[in-house]
Amino acid sequence: MTEATDNDLRVVVLKNIRIMFADSIDEAKATADDGVPKHSCVPLLESDTPEFDENKAKVIAALRAAGEEGWENPEMYKRILENKPDRVSFKKGEKCVNQETGEIYQGFEGNYAITPCNGPGGSKRPKRPLIMSRAKKWIWNPKKGFELRGQIADLVYSGVRADVKIEFYPVKEKKQGGNGIFAAIHLIRSREEGERIGGGRDFSGDSGDDFEELEDGGFGDDDDAPSKAGSSSSDDDFD
C-alpha cells in the first residue's frame, strides 16, 4: 500500500454512510479458505441521504488521485472498471449480489458500495480500524491506550450509520493480481443509530475534528450505553 501523507487526496472523510457486512470489524475473518484473517466491512453510500452527492464526489476524486499516483493517469479507474470491475473498490450496489442466489444484497440497490474495504496494514499486518463512539470517544485506539474490545460489536454492526476515513491506493504488481485501486478503512466513528441488518496510514492521533458534533441520541444516555466508554477525543487528550 502506498504511504499516505497529510492532505492526501486519496484519503477521504465520508459522512453519514451505512456500514454493511461489519462482523469482521470485531473478529477478523478470512475471505478465502486459505486467506489471511482481516478486519473488513462494506461502507454503503445511500442515494437518499443529504450527504450522498458530496460523498460520491469525494470518492471519485480519491480514485482519480490514486490513478495519478499509480499511473500518472487520473482516469485509470475507468479503464480498470471496464476490464476488471472487481479490481476497483467502488461499484454500483446492483453489482453486489449473493453468489449463491444471484440476488442483490439487501439495501444495496440504487446505492454505491466501497468493496473490498479492509482495515489498514494489508495482508502482512492486518489491523482493526480505529473506532470512535458517537460522542467522539475512543473505543479502539491501541496507541492511545484504548482497547475496549467488548464495546465494538455494539457500536459497529451491519446497518449502523457512521462517519469514516478511507484511503484509496493503487496496486500494480502482477503477483497481487495486476492493476487495481483498492480501499482501506482507517477510522470509523459510529453514529450509534441504524437498523441492524444481518449479513497503511496512522490515524491514532486523530482528534475527530473532521466529524461534526451530533445531538445526543443513538443508543440513549443510560450509564451502560457504549457511548459512555472510552475517553473524549478532544485535542486535550492527545500529545
Coordinates of C-alpha atoms in Angstrom, one line a residue:
M1 CA 0.0 0.0 0.0
T2 CA 1.3 3.5 -0.9
E3 CA 2.1 5.6 2.2
A4 CA -0.4 8.4 2.6
T5 CA 0.6 11.9 3.6
D6 CA -1.2 14.9 5.1
N7 CA -3.7 16.5 2.7
D8 CA -3.5 13.4 0.5
L9 CA -6.5 13.5 -1.9
R10 CA -6.6 9.7 -1.7
V11 CA -7.8 9.9 1.9
V12 CA -11.4 11.0 2.3
V13 CA -13.9 11.6 5.1
L14 CA -17.3 10.3 4.3
K15 CA -20.2 11.2 6.5
N16 CA -23.5 9.5 7.4
I17 CA -22.8 6.3 5.4
R18 CA -24.0 2.9 6.4
I19 CA -21.7 0.1 7.4
M20 CA -22.6 -3.3 5.9
F21 CA -21.0 -6.8 6.5
A22 CA -19.4 -5.5 9.6
D23 CA -19.0 -8.7 11.6
S24 CA -15.2 -8.9 11.0
I25 CA -14.6 -5.4 12.4
D26 CA -14.8 -7.1 15.8
E27 CA -13.4 -10.6 14.9
A28 CA -11.0 -10.8 11.9
K29 CA -12.1 -13.3 9.3
A30 CA -10.6 -14.7 6.1
T31 CA -12.5 -14.0 2.9
A32 CA -10.9 -17.1 1.2
D33 CA -10.3 -20.6 2.5
D34 CA -6.5 -20.0 2.7
G35 CA -6.7 -16.3 3.2
V36 CA -5.3 -14.1 6.0
P37 CA -8.0 -13.1 8.6
K38 CA -8.7 -9.4 8.1
H39 CA -11.0 -6.7 9.6
S40 CA -13.3 -5.6 6.8
C41 CA -16.7 -4.1 6.0
V42 CA -18.6 -2.5 3.2
P43 CA -19.3 1.2 3.5
L44 CA -22.5 2.0 1.6
L45 CA -23.2 5.4 0.2
E46 CA -27.0 5.7 0.1
S47 CA -28.5 7.9 -2.6
D48 CA -31.4 9.2 -0.4
T49 CA -29.1 10.9 2.2
P50 CA -28.3 14.6 2.0
E51 CA -24.5 13.7 2.1
F52 CA -24.7 11.4 -0.9
D53 CA -23.5 13.7 -3.7
E54 CA -20.6 15.1 -1.6
N55 CA -19.6 11.6 -0.5
K56 CA -19.6 10.3 -4.1
A57 CA -17.7 13.3 -5.4
K58 CA -15.0 12.7 -2.7
V59 CA -14.7 9.0 -3.7
I60 CA -14.3 9.9 -7.4
A61 CA -11.7 12.5 -6.5
A62 CA -9.8 9.9 -4.4
L63 CA -9.9 7.3 -7.3
R64 CA -8.5 10.0 -9.6
A65 CA -5.8 10.8 -7.2
A66 CA -4.9 7.1 -6.8
G67 CA -4.7 6.8 -10.6
E68 CA -2.5 9.9 -10.9
E69 CA -0.1 8.4 -8.2
G70 CA 0.0 4.9 -9.6
W71 CA 0.0 5.5 -13.4
E72 CA 0.0 9.3 -13.9
N73 CA -3.5 8.9 -15.2
P74 CA -6.4 10.1 -13.2
E75 CA -8.8 8.3 -15.5
M76 CA -7.2 4.9 -14.8
Y77 CA -10.0 3.8 -12.6
K78 CA -12.4 3.9 -15.5
R79 CA -10.1 1.7 -17.6
I80 CA -9.8 -0.9 -14.9
L81 CA -13.6 -0.9 -14.3
E82 CA -14.1 -1.7 -17.9
N83 CA -11.8 -4.7 -17.9
K84 CA -11.7 -5.9 -14.3
P85 CA -14.5 -4.3 -12.3
D86 CA -13.6 -6.3 -9.2
R87 CA -10.3 -4.6 -9.1
V88 CA -11.8 -1.2 -8.2
S89 CA -13.2 -0.8 -4.7
F90 CA -16.2 1.3 -5.8
K91 CA -19.2 0.0 -7.6
K92 CA -22.9 0.3 -8.0
G93 CA -24.9 -1.6 -5.4
E94 CA -26.6 -3.6 -8.2
K95 CA -23.2 -5.2 -8.8
C96 CA -23.1 -6.6 -5.3
V97 CA -25.0 -9.9 -5.4
N98 CA -25.2 -13.1 -3.4
Q99 CA -23.1 -15.6 -5.3
E100 CA -25.5 -18.5 -4.4
T101 CA -28.9 -16.8 -5.1
G102 CA -27.9 -14.1 -7.6
E103 CA -29.9 -11.6 -5.7
I104 CA -28.8 -8.1 -4.9
Y105 CA -27.9 -7.7 -1.3
Q106 CA -30.5 -6.1 0.9
G107 CA -30.2 -2.3 0.9
F108 CA -27.6 -2.1 -1.9
E109 CA -29.9 -1.4 -4.9
G110 CA -29.7 2.2 -6.0
N111 CA -26.7 2.9 -3.9
Y112 CA -22.9 2.7 -4.1
A113 CA -20.6 0.3 -2.3
I114 CA -17.0 0.6 -1.3
T115 CA -15.8 -3.0 -1.6
P116 CA -13.4 -4.7 -0.9
C117 CA -12.6 -2.5 2.0
N118 CA -10.2 -3.8 4.7
G119 CA -8.6 -2.3 7.7
P120 CA -5.1 -0.9 7.4
G121 CA -1.9 -3.0 7.2
G122 CA -2.6 -5.1 4.1
S123 CA -2.3 -8.9 4.1
K124 CA 1.0 -8.9 6.0
R125 CA 0.0 -6.8 9.0
P126 CA -3.8 -6.6 9.0
K127 CA -5.2 -4.3 11.7
R128 CA -8.6 -3.3 13.0
P129 CA -9.6 0.3 12.0
L130 CA -9.7 2.9 14.8
I131 CA -13.1 3.3 16.3
M132 CA -14.9 6.2 18.0
S133 CA -18.3 6.4 19.7
R134 CA -21.0 8.9 18.6
A135 CA -19.6 11.3 21.2
K136 CA -16.1 11.0 19.6
K137 CA -14.7 9.0 22.5
W138 CA -12.1 6.4 21.6
I139 CA -13.2 2.8 21.7
W140 CA -10.3 1.3 19.8
N141 CA -7.0 3.1 19.5
P142 CA -4.2 1.0 20.9
K143 CA -1.6 3.7 20.5
K144 CA -3.6 5.9 22.8
G145 CA -4.3 3.1 25.3
F146 CA -7.9 2.4 24.3
E147 CA -8.7 -1.3 23.6
L148 CA -12.4 -1.6 24.6
R149 CA -13.0 -4.7 22.6
G150 CA -16.2 -5.5 24.4
Q151 CA -17.9 -2.4 23.0
I152 CA -17.0 -2.9 19.3
A153 CA -19.9 -5.2 18.3
D154 CA -22.4 -2.9 19.9
L155 CA -21.1 0.2 18.1
V156 CA -20.1 -1.2 14.7
Y157 CA -22.6 -3.6 13.3
S158 CA -24.2 -4.3 9.9
G159 CA -26.6 -1.5 9.3
V160 CA -25.2 1.2 11.6
R161 CA -24.7 4.7 10.3
A162 CA -21.2 6.1 10.6
D163 CA -18.6 8.7 9.6
V164 CA -15.4 7.1 8.2
K165 CA -11.9 7.8 6.9
I166 CA -11.0 5.8 3.9
E167 CA -7.8 5.6 1.9
F168 CA -7.8 4.6 -1.8
Y169 CA -4.5 3.2 -3.1
P170 CA -3.1 1.9 -6.4
V171 CA -1.9 -1.7 -6.9
K172 CA 0.3 -2.6 -10.0
E173 CA 2.2 -5.7 -9.1
K174 CA 1.2 -8.8 -11.2
K175 CA 1.7 -11.0 -8.2
Q176 CA -1.0 -9.0 -6.5
G177 CA -3.4 -9.6 -9.4
G178 CA -2.4 -6.7 -11.6
N179 CA -3.7 -3.2 -11.8
G180 CA -6.3 -2.1 -9.3
I181 CA -7.4 0.6 -6.9
F182 CA -8.5 -0.6 -3.5
A183 CA -9.7 0.9 -0.2
A184 CA -8.5 0.7 3.4
I185 CA -10.8 1.9 6.2
H186 CA -8.7 3.6 8.9
L187 CA -11.3 5.1 11.2
I188 CA -15.0 4.5 12.0
R189 CA -17.0 7.0 14.1
S190 CA -20.2 5.2 14.9
R191 CA -23.4 7.3 14.9
E192 CA -25.0 4.6 17.1
E193 CA -28.1 4.6 15.0
G194 CA -29.5 2.5 12.2
E195 CA -31.4 -0.8 12.0
R196 CA -29.2 -3.9 12.5
I197 CA -29.0 -5.9 9.2
G198 CA -27.8 -9.5 9.1
G199 CA -25.3 -10.3 6.9
G200 CA -1.0 2.0 5.9
R201 CA -1.8 5.2 7.4
D202 CA -1.6 6.1 11.1
F203 CA -4.6 8.0 12.3
S204 CA -4.2 7.1 16.0
G205 CA -3.5 10.8 16.8
D206 CA -6.7 11.9 15.1
S207 CA -8.8 14.4 17.1
G208 CA -12.1 13.7 15.4
D209 CA -12.3 17.3 14.1
D210 CA -13.4 16.0 10.7
F211 CA -16.6 14.9 12.3
E212 CA -19.1 17.5 13.4
E213 CA -20.8 17.3 16.8
L214 CA -24.0 15.3 16.9
E215 CA -27.0 15.8 19.2
D216 CA -27.5 13.4 22.0
G217 CA -29.2 10.3 20.7
G218 CA -28.2 6.9 19.3
F219 CA -28.4 4.2 22.0
G220 CA -29.5 6.6 24.7
D221 CA -28.0 8.2 27.8
D222 CA -28.1 5.4 30.4
D223 CA -24.9 4.6 32.2
D224 CA -24.4 1.3 30.4
A225 CA -24.6 2.8 26.9
P226 CA -21.5 2.1 24.7
S227 CA -21.0 5.8 24.1
K228 CA -20.1 6.3 27.8
A229 CA -17.0 4.1 27.3
G230 CA -13.6 5.4 26.4
S231 CA -12.2 8.9 26.7
S232 CA -13.0 12.1 24.8
S233 CA -11.1 12.5 21.5
S234 CA -10.7 16.3 22.0
D235 CA -7.3 17.8 21.4
D236 CA -6.6 17.9 25.1
D237 CA -6.4 14.1 25.1
F238 CA -3.6 13.9 22.6
D239 CA 0.1 14.9 22.8

